[in-house]
Short mmCIF file of C-alpha atoms and ligand atoms in Angstrom, two decimals:
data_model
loop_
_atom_site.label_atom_id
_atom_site.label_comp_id
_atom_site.label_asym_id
_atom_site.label_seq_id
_atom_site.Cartn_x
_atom_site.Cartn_y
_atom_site.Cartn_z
CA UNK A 1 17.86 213.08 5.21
CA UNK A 2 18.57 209.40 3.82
CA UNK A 3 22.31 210.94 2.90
CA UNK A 4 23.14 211.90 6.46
CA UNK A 5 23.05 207.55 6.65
CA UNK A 6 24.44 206.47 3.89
CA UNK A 7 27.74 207.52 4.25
CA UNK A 8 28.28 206.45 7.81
CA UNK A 9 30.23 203.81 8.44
CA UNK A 10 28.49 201.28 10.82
CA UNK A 11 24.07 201.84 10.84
CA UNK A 12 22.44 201.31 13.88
CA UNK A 13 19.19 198.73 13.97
CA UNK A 14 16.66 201.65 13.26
CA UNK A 15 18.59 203.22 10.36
CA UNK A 16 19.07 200.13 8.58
CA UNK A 17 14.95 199.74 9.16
CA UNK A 18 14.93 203.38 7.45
CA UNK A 19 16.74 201.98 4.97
CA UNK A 20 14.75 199.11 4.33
CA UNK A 21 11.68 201.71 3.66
CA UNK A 22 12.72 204.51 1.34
CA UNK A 23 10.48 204.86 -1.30
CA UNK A 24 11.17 206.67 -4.51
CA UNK A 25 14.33 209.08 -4.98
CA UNK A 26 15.41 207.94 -1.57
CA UNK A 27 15.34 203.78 -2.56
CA UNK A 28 17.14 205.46 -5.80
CA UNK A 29 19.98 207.44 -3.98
CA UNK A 30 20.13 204.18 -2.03
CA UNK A 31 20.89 202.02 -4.98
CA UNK A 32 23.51 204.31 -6.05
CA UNK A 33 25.54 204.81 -2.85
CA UNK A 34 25.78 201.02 -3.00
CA UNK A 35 26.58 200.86 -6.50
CA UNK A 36 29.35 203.10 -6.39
CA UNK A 37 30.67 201.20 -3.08
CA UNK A 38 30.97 198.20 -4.81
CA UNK A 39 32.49 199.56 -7.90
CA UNK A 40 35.34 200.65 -5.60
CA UNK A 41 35.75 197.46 -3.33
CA UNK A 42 35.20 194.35 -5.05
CA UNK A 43 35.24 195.87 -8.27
CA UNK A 44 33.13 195.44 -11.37
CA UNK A 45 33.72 192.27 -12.23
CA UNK A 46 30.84 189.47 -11.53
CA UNK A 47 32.69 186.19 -10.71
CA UNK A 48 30.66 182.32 -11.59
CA UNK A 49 30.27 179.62 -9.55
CA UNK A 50 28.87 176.68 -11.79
CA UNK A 51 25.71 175.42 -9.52
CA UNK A 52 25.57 171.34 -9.94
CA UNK A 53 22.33 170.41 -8.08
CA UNK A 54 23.50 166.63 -7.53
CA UNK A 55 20.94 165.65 -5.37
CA UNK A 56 16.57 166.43 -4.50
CA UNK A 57 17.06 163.68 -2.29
CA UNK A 58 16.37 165.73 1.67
CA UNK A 59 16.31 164.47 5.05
CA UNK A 60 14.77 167.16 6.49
CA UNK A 61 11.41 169.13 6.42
CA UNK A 62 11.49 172.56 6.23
CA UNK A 63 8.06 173.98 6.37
CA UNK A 64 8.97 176.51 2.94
CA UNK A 65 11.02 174.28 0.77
CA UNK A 66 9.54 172.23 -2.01
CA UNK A 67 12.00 168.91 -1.91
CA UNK A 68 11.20 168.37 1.18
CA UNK A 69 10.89 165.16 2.80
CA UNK A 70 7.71 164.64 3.07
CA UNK A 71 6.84 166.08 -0.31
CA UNK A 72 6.33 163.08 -2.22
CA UNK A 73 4.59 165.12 -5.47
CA UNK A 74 7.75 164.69 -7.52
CA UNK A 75 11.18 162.32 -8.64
CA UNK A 76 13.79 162.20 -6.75
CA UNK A 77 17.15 162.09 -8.55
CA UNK A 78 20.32 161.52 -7.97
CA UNK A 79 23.51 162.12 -10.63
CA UNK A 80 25.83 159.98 -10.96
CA UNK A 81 29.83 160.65 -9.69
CA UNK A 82 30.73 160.56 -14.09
CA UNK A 83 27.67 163.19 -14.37
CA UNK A 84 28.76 165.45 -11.78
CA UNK A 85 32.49 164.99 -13.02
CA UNK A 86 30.80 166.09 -16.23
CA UNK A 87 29.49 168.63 -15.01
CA UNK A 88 32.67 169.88 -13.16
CA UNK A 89 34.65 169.16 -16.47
CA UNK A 90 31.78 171.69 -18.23
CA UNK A 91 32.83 174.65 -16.10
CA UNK A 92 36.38 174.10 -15.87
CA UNK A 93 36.27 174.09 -19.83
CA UNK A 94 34.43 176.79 -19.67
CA UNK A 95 36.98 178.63 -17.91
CA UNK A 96 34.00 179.11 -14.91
CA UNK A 97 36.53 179.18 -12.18
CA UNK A 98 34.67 178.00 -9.65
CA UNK A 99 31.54 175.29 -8.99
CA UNK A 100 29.60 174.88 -5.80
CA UNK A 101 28.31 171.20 -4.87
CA UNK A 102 24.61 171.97 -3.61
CA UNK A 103 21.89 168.69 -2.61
CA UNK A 104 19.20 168.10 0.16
CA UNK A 105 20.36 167.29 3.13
CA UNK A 106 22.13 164.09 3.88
CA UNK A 107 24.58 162.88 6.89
CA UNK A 108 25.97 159.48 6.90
CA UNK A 109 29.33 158.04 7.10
CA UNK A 110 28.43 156.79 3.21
CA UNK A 111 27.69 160.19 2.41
CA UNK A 112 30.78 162.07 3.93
CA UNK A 113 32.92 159.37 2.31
CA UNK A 114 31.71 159.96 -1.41
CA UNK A 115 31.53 163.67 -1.06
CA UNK A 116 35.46 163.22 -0.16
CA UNK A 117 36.22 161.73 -2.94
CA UNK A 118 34.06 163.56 -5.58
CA UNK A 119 36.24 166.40 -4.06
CA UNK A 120 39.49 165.17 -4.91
CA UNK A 121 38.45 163.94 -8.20
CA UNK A 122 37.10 167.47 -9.19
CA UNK A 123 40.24 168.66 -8.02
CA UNK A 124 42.52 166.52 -10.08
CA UNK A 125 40.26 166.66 -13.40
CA UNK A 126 40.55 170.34 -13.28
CA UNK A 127 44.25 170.19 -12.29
CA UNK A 128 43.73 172.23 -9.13
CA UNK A 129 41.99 174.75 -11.24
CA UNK A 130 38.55 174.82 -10.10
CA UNK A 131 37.38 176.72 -7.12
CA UNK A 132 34.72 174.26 -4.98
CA UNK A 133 32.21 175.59 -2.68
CA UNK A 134 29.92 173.22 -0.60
CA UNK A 135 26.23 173.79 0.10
CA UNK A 136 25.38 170.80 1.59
CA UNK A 137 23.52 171.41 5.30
CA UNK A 138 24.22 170.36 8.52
CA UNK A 139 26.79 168.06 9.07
CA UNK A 140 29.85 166.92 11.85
CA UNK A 141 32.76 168.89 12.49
CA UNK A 142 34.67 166.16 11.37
CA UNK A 143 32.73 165.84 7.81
CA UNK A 144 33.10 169.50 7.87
CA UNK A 145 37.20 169.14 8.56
CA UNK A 146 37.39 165.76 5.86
CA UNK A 147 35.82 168.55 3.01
CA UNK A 148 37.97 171.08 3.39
CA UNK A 149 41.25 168.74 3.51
CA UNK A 150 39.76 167.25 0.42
CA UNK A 151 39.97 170.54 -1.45
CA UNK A 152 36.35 172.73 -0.56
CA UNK A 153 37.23 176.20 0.55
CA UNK A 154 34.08 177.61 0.46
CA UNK A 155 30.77 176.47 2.39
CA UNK A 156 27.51 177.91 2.26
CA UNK A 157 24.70 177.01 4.76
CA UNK A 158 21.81 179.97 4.90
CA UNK A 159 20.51 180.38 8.56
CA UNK A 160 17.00 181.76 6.76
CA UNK A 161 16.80 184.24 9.63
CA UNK A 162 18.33 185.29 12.53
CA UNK A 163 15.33 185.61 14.89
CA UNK A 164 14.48 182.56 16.87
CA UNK A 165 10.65 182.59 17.12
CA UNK A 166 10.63 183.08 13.11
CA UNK A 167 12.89 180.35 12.73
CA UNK A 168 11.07 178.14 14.64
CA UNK A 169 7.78 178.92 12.67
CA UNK A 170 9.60 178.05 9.50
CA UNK A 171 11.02 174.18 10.89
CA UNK A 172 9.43 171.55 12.57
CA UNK A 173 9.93 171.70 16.00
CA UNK A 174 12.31 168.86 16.69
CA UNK A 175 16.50 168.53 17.15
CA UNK A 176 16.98 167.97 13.13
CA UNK A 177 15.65 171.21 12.76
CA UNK A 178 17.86 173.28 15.23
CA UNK A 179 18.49 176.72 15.50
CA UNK A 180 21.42 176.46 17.75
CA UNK A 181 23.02 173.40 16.07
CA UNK A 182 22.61 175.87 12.72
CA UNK A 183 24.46 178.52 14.48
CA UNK A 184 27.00 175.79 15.82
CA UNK A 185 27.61 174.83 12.26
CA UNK A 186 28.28 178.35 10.97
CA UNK A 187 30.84 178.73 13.99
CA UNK A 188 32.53 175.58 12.93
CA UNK A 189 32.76 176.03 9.66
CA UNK A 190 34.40 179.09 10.17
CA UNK A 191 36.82 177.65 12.55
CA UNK A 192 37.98 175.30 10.05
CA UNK A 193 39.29 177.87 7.95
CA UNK A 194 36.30 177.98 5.16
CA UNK A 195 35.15 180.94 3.91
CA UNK A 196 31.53 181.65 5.71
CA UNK A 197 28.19 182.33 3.42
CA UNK A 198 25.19 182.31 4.90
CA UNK A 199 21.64 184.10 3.62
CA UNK A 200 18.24 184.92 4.42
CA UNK A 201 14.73 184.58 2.85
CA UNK A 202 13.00 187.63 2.24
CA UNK A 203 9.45 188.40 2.56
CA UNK A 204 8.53 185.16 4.60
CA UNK A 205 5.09 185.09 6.34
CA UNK A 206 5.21 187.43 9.60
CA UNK A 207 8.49 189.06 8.93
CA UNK A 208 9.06 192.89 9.24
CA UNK A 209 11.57 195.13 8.71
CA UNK A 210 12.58 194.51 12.08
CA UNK A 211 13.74 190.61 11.25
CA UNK A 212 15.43 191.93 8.28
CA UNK A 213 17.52 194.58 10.00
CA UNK A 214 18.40 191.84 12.77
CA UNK A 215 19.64 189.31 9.38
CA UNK A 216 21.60 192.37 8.42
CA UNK A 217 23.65 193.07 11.82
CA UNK A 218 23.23 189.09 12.41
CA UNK A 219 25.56 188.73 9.36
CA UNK A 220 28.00 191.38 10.11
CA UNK A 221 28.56 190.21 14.00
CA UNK A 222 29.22 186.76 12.16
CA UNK A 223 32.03 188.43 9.85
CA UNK A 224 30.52 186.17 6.75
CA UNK A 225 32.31 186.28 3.57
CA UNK A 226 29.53 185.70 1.28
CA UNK A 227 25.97 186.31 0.98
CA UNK A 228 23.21 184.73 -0.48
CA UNK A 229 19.69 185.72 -0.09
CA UNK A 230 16.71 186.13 -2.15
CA UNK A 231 12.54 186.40 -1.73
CA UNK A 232 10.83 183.61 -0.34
CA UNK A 233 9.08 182.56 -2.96
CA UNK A 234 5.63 180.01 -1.69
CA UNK A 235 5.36 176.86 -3.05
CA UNK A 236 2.06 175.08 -3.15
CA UNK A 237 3.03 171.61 -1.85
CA UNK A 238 4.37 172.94 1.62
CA UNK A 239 2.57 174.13 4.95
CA UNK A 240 3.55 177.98 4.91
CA UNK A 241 1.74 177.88 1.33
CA UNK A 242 -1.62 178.81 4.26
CA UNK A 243 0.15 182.23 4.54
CA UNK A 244 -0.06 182.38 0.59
CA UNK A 245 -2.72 185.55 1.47
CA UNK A 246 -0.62 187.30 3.81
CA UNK A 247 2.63 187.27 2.09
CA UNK A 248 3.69 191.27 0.34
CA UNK A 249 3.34 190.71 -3.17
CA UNK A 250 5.66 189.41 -5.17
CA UNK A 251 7.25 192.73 -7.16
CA UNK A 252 7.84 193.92 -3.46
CA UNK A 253 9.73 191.48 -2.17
CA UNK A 254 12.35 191.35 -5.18
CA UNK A 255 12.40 195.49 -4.35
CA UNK A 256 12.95 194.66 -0.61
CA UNK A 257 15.75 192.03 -1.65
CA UNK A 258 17.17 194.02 -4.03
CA UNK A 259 17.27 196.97 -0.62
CA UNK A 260 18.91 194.03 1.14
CA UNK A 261 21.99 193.53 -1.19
CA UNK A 262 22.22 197.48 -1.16
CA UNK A 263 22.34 197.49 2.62
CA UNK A 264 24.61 194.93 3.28
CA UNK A 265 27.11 196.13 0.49
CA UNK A 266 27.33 199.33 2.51
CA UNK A 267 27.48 197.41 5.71
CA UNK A 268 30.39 194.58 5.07
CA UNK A 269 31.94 196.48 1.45
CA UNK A 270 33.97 193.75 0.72
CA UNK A 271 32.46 190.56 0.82
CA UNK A 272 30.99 188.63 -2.49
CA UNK A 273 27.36 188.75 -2.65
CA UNK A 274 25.27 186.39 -4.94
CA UNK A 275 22.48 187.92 -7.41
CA UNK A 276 20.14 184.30 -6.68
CA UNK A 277 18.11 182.67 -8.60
CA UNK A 278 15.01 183.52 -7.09
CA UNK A 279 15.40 187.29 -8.06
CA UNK A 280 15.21 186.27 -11.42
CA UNK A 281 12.20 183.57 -10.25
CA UNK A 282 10.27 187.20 -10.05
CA UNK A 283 11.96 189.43 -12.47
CA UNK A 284 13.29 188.29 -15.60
CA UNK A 285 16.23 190.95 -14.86
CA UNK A 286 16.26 190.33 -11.73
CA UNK A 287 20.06 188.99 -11.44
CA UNK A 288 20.95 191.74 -13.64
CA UNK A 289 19.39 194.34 -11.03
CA UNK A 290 21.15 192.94 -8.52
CA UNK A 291 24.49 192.94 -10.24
CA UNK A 292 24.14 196.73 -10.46
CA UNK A 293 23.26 197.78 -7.06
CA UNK A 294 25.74 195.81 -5.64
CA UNK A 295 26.25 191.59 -6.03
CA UNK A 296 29.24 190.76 -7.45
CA UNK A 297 28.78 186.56 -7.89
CA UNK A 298 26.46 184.66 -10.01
CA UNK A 299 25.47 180.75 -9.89
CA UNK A 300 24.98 179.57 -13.99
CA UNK A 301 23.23 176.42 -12.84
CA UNK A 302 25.42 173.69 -14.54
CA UNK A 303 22.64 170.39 -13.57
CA UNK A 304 22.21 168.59 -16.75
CA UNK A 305 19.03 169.54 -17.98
CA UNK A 306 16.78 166.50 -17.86
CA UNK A 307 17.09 167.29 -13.69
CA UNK A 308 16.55 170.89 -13.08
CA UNK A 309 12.76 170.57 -13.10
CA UNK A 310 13.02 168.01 -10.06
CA UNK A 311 15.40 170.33 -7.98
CA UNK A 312 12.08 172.80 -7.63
CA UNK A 313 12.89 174.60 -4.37
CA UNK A 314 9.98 176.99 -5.25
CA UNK A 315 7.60 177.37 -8.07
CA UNK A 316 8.64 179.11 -11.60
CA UNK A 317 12.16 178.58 -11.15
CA UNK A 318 14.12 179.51 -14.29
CA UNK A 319 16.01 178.07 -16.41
CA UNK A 320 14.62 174.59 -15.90
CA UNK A 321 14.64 174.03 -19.42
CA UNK A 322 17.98 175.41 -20.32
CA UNK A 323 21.09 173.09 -20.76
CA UNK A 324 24.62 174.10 -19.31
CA UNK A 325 25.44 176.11 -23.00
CA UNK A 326 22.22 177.73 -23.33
CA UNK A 327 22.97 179.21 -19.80
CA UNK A 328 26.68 180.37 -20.99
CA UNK A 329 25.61 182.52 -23.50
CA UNK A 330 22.55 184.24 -21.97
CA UNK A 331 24.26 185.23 -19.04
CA UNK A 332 27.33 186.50 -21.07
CA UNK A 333 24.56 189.29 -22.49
CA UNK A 334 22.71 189.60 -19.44
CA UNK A 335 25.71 190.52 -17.38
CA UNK A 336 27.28 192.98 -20.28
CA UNK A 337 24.15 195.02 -19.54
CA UNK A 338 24.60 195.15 -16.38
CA UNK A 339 27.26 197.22 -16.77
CA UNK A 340 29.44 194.67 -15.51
CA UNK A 341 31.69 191.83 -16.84
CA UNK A 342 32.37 188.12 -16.24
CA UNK A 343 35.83 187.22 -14.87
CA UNK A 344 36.50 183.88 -16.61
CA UNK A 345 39.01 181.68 -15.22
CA UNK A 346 39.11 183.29 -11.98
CA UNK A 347 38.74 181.72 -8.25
CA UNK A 348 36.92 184.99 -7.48
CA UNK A 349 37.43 184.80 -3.54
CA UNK A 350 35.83 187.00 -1.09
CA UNK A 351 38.05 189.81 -0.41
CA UNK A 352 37.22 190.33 2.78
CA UNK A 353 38.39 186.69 3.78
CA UNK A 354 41.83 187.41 2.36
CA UNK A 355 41.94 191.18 3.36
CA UNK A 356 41.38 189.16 7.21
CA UNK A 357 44.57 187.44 6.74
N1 LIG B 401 11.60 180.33 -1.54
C1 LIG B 401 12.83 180.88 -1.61
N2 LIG B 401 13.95 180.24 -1.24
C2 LIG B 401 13.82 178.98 -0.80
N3 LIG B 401 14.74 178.09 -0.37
C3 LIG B 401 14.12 176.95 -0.05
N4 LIG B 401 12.79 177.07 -0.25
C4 LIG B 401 12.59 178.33 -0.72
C5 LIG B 401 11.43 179.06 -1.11
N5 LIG B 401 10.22 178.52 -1.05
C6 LIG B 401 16.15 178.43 -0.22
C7 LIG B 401 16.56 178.31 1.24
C8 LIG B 401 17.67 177.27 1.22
C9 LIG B 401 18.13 177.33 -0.21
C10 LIG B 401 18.82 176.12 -0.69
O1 LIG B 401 16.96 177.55 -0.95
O2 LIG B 401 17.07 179.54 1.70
O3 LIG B 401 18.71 177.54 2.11
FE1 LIG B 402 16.12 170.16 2.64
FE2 LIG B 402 17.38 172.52 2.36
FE3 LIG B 402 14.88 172.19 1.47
FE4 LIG B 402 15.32 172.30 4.11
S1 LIG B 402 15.68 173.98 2.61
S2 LIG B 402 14.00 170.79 3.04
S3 LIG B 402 17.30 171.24 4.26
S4 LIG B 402 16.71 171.15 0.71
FE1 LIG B 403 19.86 180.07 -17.82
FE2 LIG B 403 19.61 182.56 -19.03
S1 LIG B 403 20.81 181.97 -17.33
S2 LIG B 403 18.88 180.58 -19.71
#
C-alpha cells in the first residue's frame, strides 16, 4: 500500500524507487500527500526570483548543455553592467523581491572583481531591497566569500547527479570537469553561510530510478535549502544528442520530474523548490503542475529579449520571444490557476535555512 509510505517520515532508498514508479491512482495519491505537505509548510504562496541570463559566454564543456564551449553554432553575448542594472531595476519595480545572476562559467580575477561590484550596485539601486541569488559555477572559496560580503545570500550550483560513473559520462574527463571539486564547492558554499541549491537532470541517457533515488537522499544528507531540477531535455549540437534514441520520451520525463518535486517535498518539507523552465520546455503547464504538487519558487526570466534565444541551454526553450512585461502578466494568470499566489515584494527565503538557525 503506497499510503503505508507516504506518511512516514524519513523513506528508505527502495521506497523512494516505489515512489518514483506508481502509476495511476497511486502517482495521484502521491501528488496529493505532497500537495497538502506543502500547503502546510511553506505555504501557498509561490515566491519570484527575476532570472537575468547575463552571460552564454562558458568555459567549460559539458557533454548535455547547448552553450557549451565548443559549440560554436550560435552568438555569444554578453550584457552590459547598465543592462543588467536594468534589468535588476525591472524586478525591483516590479516588486519581484528577489533576482538570481545566472551565466556560463567563468573564473578570473577580472571576473570575481565585476561580479563584486554588480553586487553592490544591485544592492544600492534597490536600496537593500532585492534578494540576489548567484548561479554562476565553480569558483574559489575566496570568490565565493567576496559574493556573499558583497550582498549574494543565495547560490545555486546543480551537481546534475549524485552518482559518479553517470557524472562522469555526462563531463569530459579532465580536472575542469570534477566531481569532487563540485562537491567541494557545495561544501563551501555552505560554509560561508549561503543558502545551498543544488538540482538534478532528469531522464538523462542510462539513468534509472536507482540514480534518482540516490539525487533524492544525496540532497537530503547535504541539508540543501533549495531545489532545482527539471528533464534533461537533448539538444542537437552536443555529444549525448547519440543517446537521442534511448532517452524515455519526453511526456515521461516531465511525469518523472514532476514525481521528483513530490518526493522531495515529503522528504525535506520545508525547503523552496523551483517549478524550472524546462517543465514548461515540455508542457505548456508544466510550471503550473509543479506549483501544485509541491514547488513553491518560480524564475520569470528577466534577460532583455533580443538575448534569450542565444542563452539556449536546450532546444524549445520558452519564452524566448517574450520581453520582461509580457512574462509579468502571463505568469500572474498562470500561477492564479494553480491554485496558488505570487508573494510580491517578498525575499521569499527558504524556511528551512532560517528554521536551522
Ligand atoms: N537539458 C536540461 N537541462 C540542462 N541544463 C543544461 N543543459 C541542459 C539540457 N540539455 C541545466 C543544467 C545546468 C543548468 C544551468 O541548466 O542542469 O546546471
Ligand atoms: Fe557551461 Fe553550465 Fe552549460 Fe556546463 S551546464 S557548459 S558549465 S553553462
Ligand atoms: Fe514568459 Fe509566460 S512566462 S511568456
Amino acid at each position: 500500500m503506497i499510503e503505508d509510505i507516504l506518511y512516514k517520515s524519513e523513506f528508505s532508498k527502495a521506497e523512494i524507487i516505489q515512489l518514483l514508479e506508481t502509476q495511476g491512482d497511486e502517482a495521484k495519491k502521491l501528488f496529493e500527500a505532497s500537495s497538502k505537505i506543502k500547503l502546510n509548510t511553506v505555504g501557498r504562496m509561490t515566491y519570484f526570483r527575476g532570472l537575468i541570463e547575463f552571460s552564454n559566454i562558458c568555459s567549460k564543456n559539458c557533454y548535455y548543455c547547448g552553450i557549451r564551449r565548443s559549440n560554436a553554432n550560435f552568438e555569444r553575448y554578453e550584457l552590459s553592467e547598465a543592462e543588467v542594472l536594468k534589468a535588476a531595476q525591472f524586478a525591483d519595480e516590479n516588486n519581484y523581491g528577489s533576482i538570481v545572476l545566472q551565466a556560463g562559467e567563468i573564473s578570473s580575477p577580472h571576473f570575481t572583481e565585476h561580479i563584486e561590484s554588480l553586487l553592490k550596485k544591485i544592492k544600492a539601486l534597490s536600496n537593500g531591497r532585492l534578494g540576489i541569488t548567484l548561479s554562476l559555477g565553480e569558483q574559489s572559496d575566496e570568490t565565493y566569500r567576496r559574493w556573499f560580503d558583497a550582498g549574494a545570500h543565495r547560490y545555486l550550483i546543480r551537481i546534475e547527479t549524485s552518482n559518479r560513473d553517470l557524472y562522469s559520462k555526462l563531463h569530459p574527463n579532465d580536472t575542469k570537469h570534477s566531481f569532487d571539486e563540485r562537491i567541494g564547492c557545495l561544501e563551501s558554499i555552505k560554509k560561508i553561510g549561503y543558502q545551498v541549491g543544488t538540482g538534478v537532470m532528469i531522464g538523462l541517457p542510462s539513468q534509472t530510478a536507482e540514480h534518482l533515488a540516490d539525487d533524492l537522499l544525496f540532497m537530503k544528507q547535504l541539508d540543501i535549502d533549495m531545489c532545482g531540477m527539471g528533464p534533461y531535455i537533448e539538444h542537437e549540437d552536443t555529444p549525448l544528442y547519440q543517446y537521442k534514441d534511448s532517452l524515455m520520451p519526453l511526456r515521461e520525463r516531465f511525469i518523472l520530474s514532476l514525481k521528483m518535486v513530490a518526493i522531495l517535498r515529503l522528504m525535506m518539507p520545508n525547503i523552496n523548490i523551483a517549478a524550472t523552465t524546462a517543465m514548461q520546455t515540455i508542457d505548456p503547464a508544466g510550471r503550473e503542475k509543479a506549483i501544485k504538487i509541491g514547488a513553491n519558487i518560480i524564475m520569470p526570466n528577466i534577460t532583455p529579449g533580443m538575448y534569450r534565444d542565444e542563452y539556449s541551454l536546450y532546444q524549445n526553450k520558452p519564452c524566448t520571444d517574450e520581453e520582461p512585461e509580457d512574462c509579468v502578466n502571463c505568469l500572474e494568470a498562470r500561477i492564479k490557476l494553480a491554485g496558488s499566489e505570487i508573494a510580491y515584494g517578498k525575499w521569499g527565503d527558504s524556511l528551512h535555512f532560517v528554521e536551522k538557525g
